[in-house]
Amino acid sequence: TITHSFTTPADEGLYFLLFQLCPRGNDGNVIELKIRSSFELDLHFKNYDLYGNPSYLTAGEMKLPLMYTYFSISYALCFILWAFNIRNIRLGREPIWSQRDGGNTSSKPSVHAIHHLMTVLLGLKALTVFFEAARYHFIKTNGHAEFLSAVYFTMSFIKGTFMFTVILLIGSGWSLVKPFLNAKEKRIIWAVLVLQIIDNIAVVVLSQETEGERLYEDWSALLHFVDILCCCAVLIPIVWQINSFETTIEAETERTEQSNQQSTSNAISDVESEAPATAEAAKTLQKLKQFRSFYLLVLVY
């Protein structure tokens, strides 16, 4: 048994353990022999926190259990507030928060199917972060947490897949603008689901491999590549929806200009026919601004 203690900050760093066989002859010189050997290595790492308690986490991970516990509670509070706000709107009560429009009752908030999916997503996020906090806590005290690791990776896969699906549905305008998805949008969603499966397999492999190994580097590169593809894919339906709104606004503008060029004898009827079209154009313009803001938010995220 070999024991080594790191007692000063100068001892911190990345260490390598090398195993070498150097057979020597009677004269003490190294003999070149073809020898095959194997060995079993059992490493037992242990750190101490600020209070002197032993911890099996690395120095950079020792604060993660408390941090993830705080975030899980924060997401749980957001889940409760979001669900309570949706419930108030459905029952016709005053919502906790909503867009104020100078007391205009025509802009009363409403609940769509996508809002319920957002509720499920918030719940999945809170559970995922909670299981991650529990996983790090058991690793800290026991050195391993196989069952909680399996639960966490399963929840992380469900949450990640669900999150990208919700972003795609919002970007395509489903339930907010239209009640269905076209064939192109469905294909993108299926492609993102497949990419998320590959992405989560890479996460599991990276959690089991050691930094510096060839397999670790390959799966790390694959993980980043798949993440980039997913981020690009979720932007496509948003761009399509923005282009659709812009085309609609251009058509409304051209129709209004043509109406203004008609004879003055039909002026009264023109005004009556333009009123709903103008209101529809204003509504479309408002949706366009919302989707542009959503595009920027997703892009920054």
PDB file of C-alpha atoms in Angstrom:
ATOM      1  CA  THR A   1       0.000   0.000   0.000  1.00  0.00           C
ATOM      2  CA  ILE A   2       1.348   3.376  -1.027  1.00  0.00           C
ATOM      3  CA  THR A   3       0.040   6.474   0.759  1.00  0.00           C
ATOM      4  CA  HIS A   4       0.745  10.057  -0.229  1.00  0.00           C
ATOM      5  CA  SER A   5      -0.681  13.241   1.293  1.00  0.00           C
ATOM      6  CA  PHE A   6      -0.963  16.649  -0.367  1.00  0.00           C
ATOM      7  CA  THR A   7      -0.613  19.182   2.414  1.00  0.00           C
ATOM      8  CA  THR A   8       0.163  22.491   0.699  1.00  0.00           C
ATOM      9  CA  PRO A   9      -1.497  24.405  -2.170  1.00  0.00           C
ATOM     10  CA  ALA A  10       1.697  23.938  -4.168  1.00  0.00           C
ATOM     11  CA  ASP A  11       0.951  20.179  -4.300  1.00  0.00           C
ATOM     12  CA  GLU A  12      -2.239  20.719  -6.281  1.00  0.00           C
ATOM     13  CA  GLY A  13      -2.144  19.693  -9.912  1.00  0.00           C
ATOM     14  CA  LEU A  14      -2.611  16.868 -12.414  1.00  0.00           C
ATOM     15  CA  TYR A  15      -0.624  13.746 -11.560  1.00  0.00           C
ATOM     16  CA  PHE A  16       0.258  10.669 -13.614  1.00  0.00           C
ATOM     17  CA  LEU A  17       0.903   7.198 -12.203  1.00  0.00           C
ATOM     18  CA  LEU A  18       3.351   5.240 -14.389  1.00  0.00           C
ATOM     19  CA  PHE A  19       3.797   1.460 -14.212  1.00  0.00           C
ATOM     20  CA  GLN A  20       7.105   0.163 -15.593  1.00  0.00           C
ATOM     21  CA  LEU A  21       8.925  -3.163 -15.576  1.00  0.00           C
ATOM     22  CA  CYS A  22      12.714  -2.846 -15.649  1.00  0.00           C
ATOM     23  CA  PRO A  23      14.264  -6.328 -15.334  1.00  0.00           C
ATOM     24  CA  ARG A  24      17.954  -6.207 -14.465  1.00  0.00           C
ATOM     25  CA  GLY A  25      20.710  -8.735 -14.775  1.00  0.00           C
ATOM     26  CA  ASN A  26      23.213  -9.798 -12.143  1.00  0.00           C
ATOM     27  CA  ASP A  27      25.406  -6.858 -13.068  1.00  0.00           C
ATOM     28  CA  GLY A  28      22.554  -4.393 -12.405  1.00  0.00           C
ATOM     29  CA  ASN A  29      22.035  -3.358 -16.007  1.00  0.00           C
ATOM     30  CA  VAL A  30      18.561  -3.281 -17.590  1.00  0.00           C
ATOM     31  CA  ILE A  31      17.838  -6.336 -19.716  1.00  0.00           C
ATOM     32  CA  GLU A  32      15.648  -5.968 -22.796  1.00  0.00           C
ATOM     33  CA  LEU A  33      13.091  -8.746 -22.455  1.00  0.00           C
ATOM     34  CA  LYS A  34       9.602  -9.144 -23.911  1.00  0.00           C
ATOM     35  CA  ILE A  35       7.517  -9.410 -20.764  1.00  0.00           C
ATOM     36  CA  ARG A  36       3.744  -9.276 -20.514  1.00  0.00           C
ATOM     37  CA  SER A  37       2.305  -8.306 -17.167  1.00  0.00           C
ATOM     38  CA  SER A  38      -0.944  -7.137 -15.602  1.00  0.00           C
ATOM     39  CA  PHE A  39      -1.894  -5.526 -12.341  1.00  0.00           C
ATOM     40  CA  GLU A  40      -4.926  -4.285 -10.418  1.00  0.00           C
ATOM     41  CA  LEU A  41      -4.938  -0.716  -9.142  1.00  0.00           C
ATOM     42  CA  ASP A  42      -7.292   0.452  -6.401  1.00  0.00           C
ATOM     43  CA  LEU A  43      -7.102   4.205  -5.896  1.00  0.00           C
ATOM     44  CA  HIS A  44      -8.570   5.736  -2.769  1.00  0.00           C
ATOM     45  CA  PHE A  45      -8.795   9.543  -2.917  1.00  0.00           C
ATOM     46  CA  LYS A  46      -9.976  11.631   0.015  1.00  0.00           C
ATOM     47  CA  ASN A  47     -10.139  15.374   0.643  1.00  0.00           C
ATOM     48  CA  TYR A  48     -11.212  17.430   3.646  1.00  0.00           C
ATOM     49  CA  ASP A  49     -13.697  20.290   3.563  1.00  0.00           C
ATOM     50  CA  LEU A  50     -13.476  23.570   5.468  1.00  0.00           C
ATOM     51  CA  TYR A  51     -14.849  21.901   8.601  1.00  0.00           C
ATOM     52  CA  GLY A  52     -12.346  19.035   8.534  1.00  0.00           C
ATOM     53  CA  ASN A  53     -14.863  16.428   7.364  1.00  0.00           C
ATOM     54  CA  PRO A  54     -13.587  13.803   4.891  1.00  0.00           C
ATOM     55  CA  SER A  55     -14.939  14.036   1.354  1.00  0.00           C
ATOM     56  CA  TYR A  56     -14.455  11.823  -1.692  1.00  0.00           C
ATOM     57  CA  LEU A  57     -15.141  14.715  -4.048  1.00  0.00           C
ATOM     58  CA  THR A  58     -12.388  16.660  -5.737  1.00  0.00           C
ATOM     59  CA  ALA A  59     -11.490  20.124  -4.507  1.00  0.00           C
ATOM     60  CA  GLY A  60     -13.502  21.717  -7.316  1.00  0.00           C
ATOM     61  CA  GLU A  61     -16.593  19.558  -6.662  1.00  0.00           C
ATOM     62  CA  MET A  62     -16.867  19.843  -2.880  1.00  0.00           C
ATOM     63  CA  LYS A  63     -19.327  22.772  -3.046  1.00  0.00           C
ATOM     64  CA  LEU A  64     -21.573  21.198  -5.690  1.00  0.00           C
ATOM     65  CA  PRO A  65     -23.995  19.310  -3.367  1.00  0.00           C
ATOM     66  CA  LEU A  66     -25.011  22.524  -1.609  1.00  0.00           C
ATOM     67  CA  MET A  67     -25.141  24.504  -4.852  1.00  0.00           C
ATOM     68  CA  TYR A  68     -27.343  21.950  -6.636  1.00  0.00           C
ATOM     69  CA  THR A  69     -29.614  21.721  -3.584  1.00  0.00           C
ATOM     70  CA  TYR A  70     -30.101  25.499  -3.713  1.00  0.00           C
ATOM     71  CA  PHE A  71     -30.861  25.397  -7.448  1.00  0.00           C
ATOM     72  CA  SER A  72     -33.297  22.487  -7.055  1.00  0.00           C
ATOM     73  CA  ILE A  73     -35.237  24.468  -4.434  1.00  0.00           C
ATOM     74  CA  SER A  74     -35.182  27.543  -6.706  1.00  0.00           C
ATOM     75  CA  TYR A  75     -36.566  25.575  -9.664  1.00  0.00           C
ATOM     76  CA  ALA A  76     -39.193  23.984  -7.404  1.00  0.00           C
ATOM     77  CA  LEU A  77     -40.376  27.460  -6.345  1.00  0.00           C
ATOM     78  CA  CYS A  78     -40.509  28.547 -10.003  1.00  0.00           C
ATOM     79  CA  PHE A  79     -42.530  25.407 -10.780  1.00  0.00           C
ATOM     80  CA  ILE A  80     -45.034  26.195  -8.012  1.00  0.00           C
ATOM     81  CA  LEU A  81     -45.402  29.847  -9.062  1.00  0.00           C
ATOM     82  CA  TRP A  82     -45.759  28.943 -12.747  1.00  0.00           C
ATOM     83  CA  ALA A  83     -48.380  26.230 -12.060  1.00  0.00           C
ATOM     84  CA  PHE A  84     -50.302  28.506  -9.682  1.00  0.00           C
ATOM     85  CA  ASN A  85     -50.276  31.339 -12.233  1.00  0.00           C
ATOM     86  CA  ILE A  86     -51.624  29.069 -14.987  1.00  0.00           C
ATOM     87  CA  ARG A  87     -54.312  27.746 -12.647  1.00  0.00           C
ATOM     88  CA  ASN A  88     -55.466  31.295 -11.820  1.00  0.00           C
ATOM     89  CA  ILE A  89     -55.677  32.200 -15.512  1.00  0.00           C
ATOM     90  CA  ARG A  90     -57.680  29.055 -16.325  1.00  0.00           C
ATOM     91  CA  LEU A  91     -60.133  29.771 -13.494  1.00  0.00           C
ATOM     92  CA  GLY A  92     -60.523  33.401 -14.614  1.00  0.00           C
ATOM     93  CA  ARG A  93     -58.792  34.813 -11.563  1.00  0.00           C
ATOM     94  CA  GLU A  94     -56.164  37.541 -11.439  1.00  0.00           C
ATOM     95  CA  PRO A  95     -52.794  36.029 -12.470  1.00  0.00           C
ATOM     96  CA  ILE A  96     -49.674  36.444 -10.372  1.00  0.00           C
ATOM     97  CA  TRP A  97     -47.978  38.229 -13.243  1.00  0.00           C
ATOM     98  CA  SER A  98     -49.099  39.108 -16.750  1.00  0.00           C
ATOM     99  CA  GLN A  99     -48.459  41.679 -19.441  1.00  0.00           C
ATOM    100  CA  ARG A 100     -50.238  44.900 -18.568  1.00  0.00           C
ATOM    101  CA  ASP A 101     -51.963  46.681 -21.437  1.00  0.00           C
ATOM    102  CA  GLY A 102     -53.535  49.730 -19.878  1.00  0.00           C
ATOM    103  CA  GLY A 103     -56.561  47.827 -18.606  1.00  0.00           C
ATOM    104  CA  ASN A 104     -57.487  46.605 -22.076  1.00  0.00           C
ATOM    105  CA  THR A 105     -59.682  43.534 -21.492  1.00  0.00           C
ATOM    106  CA  SER A 106     -59.180  42.307 -25.064  1.00  0.00           C
ATOM    107  CA  SER A 107     -55.603  41.343 -24.218  1.00  0.00           C
ATOM    108  CA  LYS A 108     -56.633  39.051 -21.366  1.00  0.00           C
ATOM    109  CA  PRO A 109     -54.041  36.283 -20.889  1.00  0.00           C
ATOM    110  CA  SER A 110     -54.935  32.771 -21.956  1.00  0.00           C
ATOM    111  CA  VAL A 111     -53.444  29.315 -21.371  1.00  0.00           C
ATOM    112  CA  HIS A 112     -52.298  27.184 -24.295  1.00  0.00           C
ATOM    113  CA  ALA A 113     -51.074  23.603 -24.489  1.00  0.00           C
ATOM    114  CA  ILE A 114     -47.454  24.785 -24.669  1.00  0.00           C
ATOM    115  CA  HIS A 115     -47.819  26.356 -21.221  1.00  0.00           C
ATOM    116  CA  HIS A 116     -48.659  22.950 -19.728  1.00  0.00           C
ATOM    117  CA  LEU A 117     -45.575  21.488 -21.406  1.00  0.00           C
ATOM    118  CA  MET A 118     -43.541  24.274 -19.815  1.00  0.00           C
ATOM    119  CA  THR A 119     -44.953  23.214 -16.432  1.00  0.00           C
ATOM    120  CA  VAL A 120     -43.773  19.639 -17.016  1.00  0.00           C
ATOM    121  CA  LEU A 121     -40.373  20.928 -18.147  1.00  0.00           C
ATOM    122  CA  LEU A 122     -39.934  22.979 -14.968  1.00  0.00           C
ATOM    123  CA  GLY A 123     -40.832  19.938 -12.871  1.00  0.00           C
ATOM    124  CA  LEU A 124     -38.330  17.770 -14.751  1.00  0.00           C
ATOM    125  CA  LYS A 125     -35.644  20.419 -14.307  1.00  0.00           C
ATOM    126  CA  ALA A 126     -36.228  20.631 -10.545  1.00  0.00           C
ATOM    127  CA  LEU A 127     -36.116  16.825 -10.178  1.00  0.00           C
ATOM    128  CA  THR A 128     -32.988  16.512 -12.327  1.00  0.00           C
ATOM    129  CA  VAL A 129     -31.050  19.074 -10.301  1.00  0.00           C
ATOM    130  CA  PHE A 130     -32.282  17.475  -7.047  1.00  0.00           C
ATOM    131  CA  PHE A 131     -31.038  14.020  -8.078  1.00  0.00           C
ATOM    132  CA  GLU A 132     -27.739  15.566  -9.145  1.00  0.00           C
ATOM    133  CA  ALA A 133     -27.390  17.127  -5.687  1.00  0.00           C
ATOM    134  CA  ALA A 134     -28.202  13.768  -4.054  1.00  0.00           C
ATOM    135  CA  ARG A 135     -25.725  12.004  -6.359  1.00  0.00           C
ATOM    136  CA  TYR A 136     -22.858  14.325  -5.408  1.00  0.00           C
ATOM    137  CA  HIS A 137     -23.801  14.065  -1.729  1.00  0.00           C
ATOM    138  CA  PHE A 138     -23.548  10.254  -1.764  1.00  0.00           C
ATOM    139  CA  ILE A 139     -20.283  10.405  -3.703  1.00  0.00           C
ATOM    140  CA  LYS A 140     -18.994  12.823  -1.080  1.00  0.00           C
ATOM    141  CA  THR A 141     -19.851  10.506   1.819  1.00  0.00           C
ATOM    142  CA  ASN A 142     -19.483   7.019   0.274  1.00  0.00           C
ATOM    143  CA  GLY A 143     -17.197   7.533  -2.700  1.00  0.00           C
ATOM    144  CA  HIS A 144     -19.734   6.100  -5.165  1.00  0.00           C
ATOM    145  CA  ALA A 145     -23.430   6.402  -6.071  1.00  0.00           C
ATOM    146  CA  GLU A 146     -24.280   3.931  -8.838  1.00  0.00           C
ATOM    147  CA  PHE A 147     -28.067   3.911  -8.350  1.00  0.00           C
ATOM    148  CA  LEU A 148     -28.409   7.691  -8.050  1.00  0.00           C
ATOM    149  CA  SER A 149     -26.090   8.141 -11.034  1.00  0.00           C
ATOM    150  CA  ALA A 150     -28.388   5.945 -13.126  1.00  0.00           C
ATOM    151  CA  VAL A 151     -31.447   7.893 -11.937  1.00  0.00           C
ATOM    152  CA  TYR A 152     -29.735  11.226 -12.625  1.00  0.00           C
ATOM    153  CA  PHE A 153     -28.607  10.300 -16.153  1.00  0.00           C
ATOM    154  CA  THR A 154     -32.106   9.014 -16.954  1.00  0.00           C
ATOM    155  CA  MET A 155     -33.728  12.215 -15.692  1.00  0.00           C
ATOM    156  CA  SER A 156     -31.118  14.317 -17.480  1.00  0.00           C
ATOM    157  CA  PHE A 157     -31.865  12.544 -20.767  1.00  0.00           C
ATOM    158  CA  ILE A 158     -35.639  13.044 -20.385  1.00  0.00           C
ATOM    159  CA  LYS A 159     -35.205  16.693 -19.366  1.00  0.00           C
ATOM    160  CA  GLY A 160     -32.762  17.516 -22.184  1.00  0.00           C
ATOM    161  CA  THR A 161     -34.915  15.881 -24.842  1.00  0.00           C
ATOM    162  CA  PHE A 162     -38.058  17.540 -23.490  1.00  0.00           C
ATOM    163  CA  MET A 163     -36.384  20.958 -23.313  1.00  0.00           C
ATOM    164  CA  PHE A 164     -35.271  20.942 -26.958  1.00  0.00           C
ATOM    165  CA  THR A 165     -38.712  19.658 -27.998  1.00  0.00           C
ATOM    166  CA  VAL A 166     -40.468  22.502 -26.145  1.00  0.00           C
ATOM    167  CA  ILE A 167     -38.119  25.095 -27.682  1.00  0.00           C
ATOM    168  CA  LEU A 168     -38.832  23.653 -31.135  1.00  0.00           C
ATOM    169  CA  LEU A 169     -42.590  23.727 -30.522  1.00  0.00           C
ATOM    170  CA  ILE A 170     -42.472  27.342 -29.320  1.00  0.00           C
ATOM    171  CA  GLY A 171     -40.297  28.332 -32.260  1.00  0.00           C
ATOM    172  CA  SER A 172     -42.652  26.690 -34.745  1.00  0.00           C
ATOM    173  CA  GLY A 173     -45.607  28.543 -33.224  1.00  0.00           C
ATOM    174  CA  TRP A 174     -47.447  25.382 -32.187  1.00  0.00           C
ATOM    175  CA  SER A 175     -50.531  26.049 -29.993  1.00  0.00           C
ATOM    176  CA  LEU A 176     -49.728  29.788 -30.003  1.00  0.00           C
ATOM    177  CA  VAL A 177     -50.105  30.505 -33.716  1.00  0.00           C
ATOM    178  CA  LYS A 178     -51.208  27.196 -35.261  1.00  0.00           C
ATOM    179  CA  PRO A 179     -52.631  23.933 -33.864  1.00  0.00           C
ATOM    180  CA  PHE A 180     -50.453  21.590 -35.930  1.00  0.00           C
ATOM    181  CA  LEU A 181     -46.909  21.001 -37.220  1.00  0.00           C
ATOM    182  CA  ASN A 182     -45.963  20.620 -40.858  1.00  0.00           C
ATOM    183  CA  ALA A 183     -43.827  17.770 -42.198  1.00  0.00           C
ATOM    184  CA  LYS A 184     -40.570  19.753 -42.140  1.00  0.00           C
ATOM    185  CA  GLU A 185     -41.013  20.737 -38.494  1.00  0.00           C
ATOM    186  CA  LYS A 186     -41.776  17.130 -37.516  1.00  0.00           C
ATOM    187  CA  ARG A 187     -38.599  15.935 -39.250  1.00  0.00           C
ATOM    188  CA  ILE A 188     -36.520  18.491 -37.355  1.00  0.00           C
ATOM    189  CA  ILE A 189     -38.007  17.385 -34.034  1.00  0.00           C
ATOM    190  CA  TRP A 190     -37.211  13.736 -34.765  1.00  0.00           C
ATOM    191  CA  ALA A 191     -33.665  14.678 -35.808  1.00  0.00           C
ATOM    192  CA  VAL A 192     -33.141  16.590 -32.558  1.00  0.00           C
ATOM    193  CA  LEU A 193     -34.461  13.625 -30.546  1.00  0.00           C
ATOM    194  CA  VAL A 194     -31.908  11.334 -32.208  1.00  0.00           C
ATOM    195  CA  LEU A 195     -29.135  13.871 -31.571  1.00  0.00           C
ATOM    196  CA  GLN A 196     -30.162  14.084 -27.912  1.00  0.00           C
ATOM    197  CA  ILE A 197     -29.862  10.300 -27.581  1.00  0.00           C
ATOM    198  CA  ILE A 198     -26.312  10.472 -28.951  1.00  0.00           C
ATOM    199  CA  ASP A 199     -25.573  13.460 -26.740  1.00  0.00           C
ATOM    200  CA  ASN A 200     -26.640  11.686 -23.550  1.00  0.00           C
ATOM    201  CA  ILE A 201     -24.722   8.530 -24.477  1.00  0.00           C
ATOM    202  CA  ALA A 202     -21.636  10.735 -24.789  1.00  0.00           C
ATOM    203  CA  VAL A 203     -22.333  12.248 -21.346  1.00  0.00           C
ATOM    204  CA  VAL A 204     -22.546   8.790 -19.752  1.00  0.00           C
ATOM    205  CA  VAL A 205     -19.350   7.614 -21.457  1.00  0.00           C
ATOM    206  CA  LEU A 206     -17.480  10.751 -20.355  1.00  0.00           C
ATOM    207  CA  SER A 207     -18.584  10.197 -16.751  1.00  0.00           C
ATOM    208  CA  GLN A 208     -16.978   6.740 -16.813  1.00  0.00           C
ATOM    209  CA  GLU A 209     -13.749   7.587 -18.614  1.00  0.00           C
ATOM    210  CA  THR A 210     -10.610   9.339 -17.384  1.00  0.00           C
ATOM    211  CA  GLU A 211      -9.534  12.732 -18.676  1.00  0.00           C
ATOM    212  CA  GLY A 212      -6.575  12.405 -21.007  1.00  0.00           C
ATOM    213  CA  GLU A 213      -7.533   9.042 -22.509  1.00  0.00           C
ATOM    214  CA  ARG A 214      -8.160   8.761 -26.240  1.00  0.00           C
ATOM    215  CA  LEU A 215     -11.742   7.550 -25.751  1.00  0.00           C
ATOM    216  CA  TYR A 216     -12.454  10.518 -23.479  1.00  0.00           C
ATOM    217  CA  GLU A 217     -11.198  12.982 -26.088  1.00  0.00           C
ATOM    218  CA  ASP A 218     -13.217  11.356 -28.898  1.00  0.00           C
ATOM    219  CA  TRP A 219     -16.508  11.325 -26.987  1.00  0.00           C
ATOM    220  CA  SER A 220     -15.875  14.870 -25.729  1.00  0.00           C
ATOM    221  CA  ALA A 221     -15.506  16.093 -29.311  1.00  0.00           C
ATOM    222  CA  LEU A 222     -18.683  14.204 -30.295  1.00  0.00           C
ATOM    223  CA  LEU A 223     -20.558  15.756 -27.358  1.00  0.00           C
ATOM    224  CA  HIS A 224     -19.656  19.311 -28.382  1.00  0.00           C
ATOM    225  CA  PHE A 225     -20.448  18.618 -32.048  1.00  0.00           C
ATOM    226  CA  VAL A 226     -23.901  17.206 -31.249  1.00  0.00           C
ATOM    227  CA  ASP A 227     -24.626  20.143 -28.922  1.00  0.00           C
ATOM    228  CA  ILE A 228     -23.833  22.578 -31.732  1.00  0.00           C
ATOM    229  CA  LEU A 229     -26.104  20.673 -34.137  1.00  0.00           C
ATOM    230  CA  CYS A 230     -28.975  20.729 -31.629  1.00  0.00           C
ATOM    231  CA  CYS A 231     -28.563  24.453 -31.019  1.00  0.00           C
ATOM    232  CA  CYS A 232     -28.599  25.140 -34.770  1.00  0.00           C
ATOM    233  CA  ALA A 233     -31.613  22.871 -35.328  1.00  0.00           C
ATOM    234  CA  VAL A 234     -33.820  24.633 -32.757  1.00  0.00           C
ATOM    235  CA  LEU A 235     -33.228  27.956 -34.515  1.00  0.00           C
ATOM    236  CA  ILE A 236     -34.554  26.752 -37.885  1.00  0.00           C
ATOM    237  CA  PRO A 237     -38.315  26.706 -37.023  1.00  0.00           C
ATOM    238  CA  ILE A 238     -37.983  30.119 -35.367  1.00  0.00           C
ATOM    239  CA  VAL A 239     -36.446  31.550 -38.549  1.00  0.00           C
ATOM    240  CA  TRP A 240     -39.218  29.947 -40.615  1.00  0.00           C
ATOM    241  CA  GLN A 241     -41.893  31.453 -38.376  1.00  0.00           C
ATOM    242  CA  ILE A 242     -40.293  34.917 -38.516  1.00  0.00           C
ATOM    243  CA  ASN A 243     -40.124  34.738 -42.315  1.00  0.00           C
ATOM    244  CA  SER A 244     -43.780  33.674 -42.402  1.00  0.00           C
ATOM    245  CA  PHE A 245     -44.806  36.689 -40.309  1.00  0.00           C
ATOM    246  CA  GLU A 246     -42.721  39.042 -42.463  1.00  0.00           C
ATOM    247  CA  THR A 247     -44.344  37.667 -45.618  1.00  0.00           C
ATOM    248  CA  THR A 248     -47.796  38.122 -44.094  1.00  0.00           C
ATOM    249  CA  ILE A 249     -47.041  41.714 -43.106  1.00  0.00           C
ATOM    250  CA  GLU A 250     -45.731  42.511 -46.604  1.00  0.00           C
ATOM    251  CA  ALA A 251     -48.894  41.066 -48.150  1.00  0.00           C
ATOM    252  CA  GLU A 252     -51.065  43.103 -45.775  1.00  0.00           C
ATOM    253  CA  THR A 253     -49.094  46.264 -46.616  1.00  0.00           C
ATOM    254  CA  GLU A 254     -49.463  45.724 -50.359  1.00  0.00           C
ATOM    255  CA  ARG A 255     -53.178  45.062 -49.999  1.00  0.00           C
ATOM    256  CA  THR A 256     -53.615  48.257 -47.970  1.00  0.00           C
ATOM    257  CA  GLU A 257     -51.714  50.322 -50.560  1.00  0.00           C
ATOM    258  CA  GLN A 258     -53.854  48.912 -53.351  1.00  0.00           C
ATOM    259  CA  SER A 259     -57.001  49.760 -51.409  1.00  0.00           C
ATOM    260  CA  ASN A 260     -55.833  53.350 -50.920  1.00  0.00           C
ATOM    261  CA  GLN A 261     -55.433  53.739 -54.679  1.00  0.00           C
ATOM    262  CA  GLN A 262     -59.059  52.911 -55.414  1.00  0.00           C
ATOM    263  CA  SER A 263     -61.612  55.541 -56.370  1.00  0.00           C
ATOM    264  CA  THR A 264     -62.946  57.882 -53.722  1.00  0.00           C
ATOM    265  CA  SER A 265     -66.494  56.755 -54.472  1.00  0.00           C
ATOM    266  CA  ASN A 266     -65.823  53.551 -52.544  1.00  0.00           C
ATOM    267  CA  ALA A 267     -63.995  55.305 -49.700  1.00  0.00           C
ATOM    268  CA  ILE A 268     -66.489  54.364 -46.996  1.00  0.00           C
ATOM    269  CA  SER A 269     -66.557  50.695 -47.961  1.00  0.00           C
ATOM    270  CA  ASP A 270     -62.752  50.712 -48.210  1.00  0.00           C
ATOM    271  CA  VAL A 271     -62.401  51.947 -44.650  1.00  0.00           C
ATOM    272  CA  GLU A 272     -64.794  49.292 -43.394  1.00  0.00           C
ATOM    273  CA  SER A 273     -62.900  46.538 -45.212  1.00  0.00           C
ATOM    274  CA  GLU A 274     -59.490  47.811 -44.133  1.00  0.00           C
ATOM    275  CA  ALA A 275     -60.278  47.938 -40.427  1.00  0.00           C
ATOM    276  CA  PRO A 276     -60.064  44.201 -39.733  1.00  0.00           C
ATOM    277  CA  ALA A 277     -57.093  43.811 -42.077  1.00  0.00           C
ATOM    278  CA  THR A 278     -55.208  46.586 -40.286  1.00  0.00           C
ATOM    279  CA  ALA A 279     -55.980  45.046 -36.892  1.00  0.00           C
ATOM    280  CA  GLU A 280     -54.823  41.652 -38.163  1.00  0.00           C
ATOM    281  CA  ALA A 281     -51.609  43.206 -39.489  1.00  0.00           C
ATOM    282  CA  ALA A 282     -50.935  44.869 -36.124  1.00  0.00           C
ATOM    283  CA  LYS A 283     -51.488  41.545 -34.389  1.00  0.00           C
ATOM    284  CA  THR A 284     -49.128  39.798 -36.808  1.00  0.00           C
ATOM    285  CA  LEU A 285     -46.516  42.518 -36.258  1.00  0.00           C
ATOM    286  CA  GLN A 286     -46.744  41.993 -32.498  1.00  0.00           C
ATOM    287  CA  LYS A 287     -46.192  38.249 -32.939  1.00  0.00           C
ATOM    288  CA  LEU A 288     -43.228  38.970 -35.207  1.00  0.00           C
ATOM    289  CA  LYS A 289     -41.607  41.111 -32.506  1.00  0.00           C
ATOM    290  CA  GLN A 290     -42.183  38.350 -29.926  1.00  0.00           C
ATOM    291  CA  PHE A 291     -40.608  35.671 -32.099  1.00  0.00           C
ATOM    292  CA  ARG A 292     -37.630  37.897 -32.890  1.00  0.00           C
ATOM    293  CA  SER A 293     -37.087  38.388 -29.141  1.00  0.00           C
ATOM    294  CA  PHE A 294     -37.445  34.632 -28.606  1.00  0.00           C
ATOM    295  CA  TYR A 295     -34.912  33.999 -31.390  1.00  0.00           C
ATOM    296  CA  LEU A 296     -32.380  36.276 -29.677  1.00  0.00           C
ATOM    297  CA  LEU A 297     -32.991  34.607 -26.297  1.00  0.00           C
ATOM    298  CA  VAL A 298     -32.452  31.114 -27.719  1.00  0.00           C
ATOM    299  CA  LEU A 299     -29.382  32.274 -29.626  1.00  0.00           C
ATOM    300  CA  VAL A 300     -27.801  33.803 -26.503  1.00  0.00           C
ATOM    301  CA  TYR A 301     -28.715  30.731 -24.419  1.00  0.00           C
TER     302      TYR A 301
END
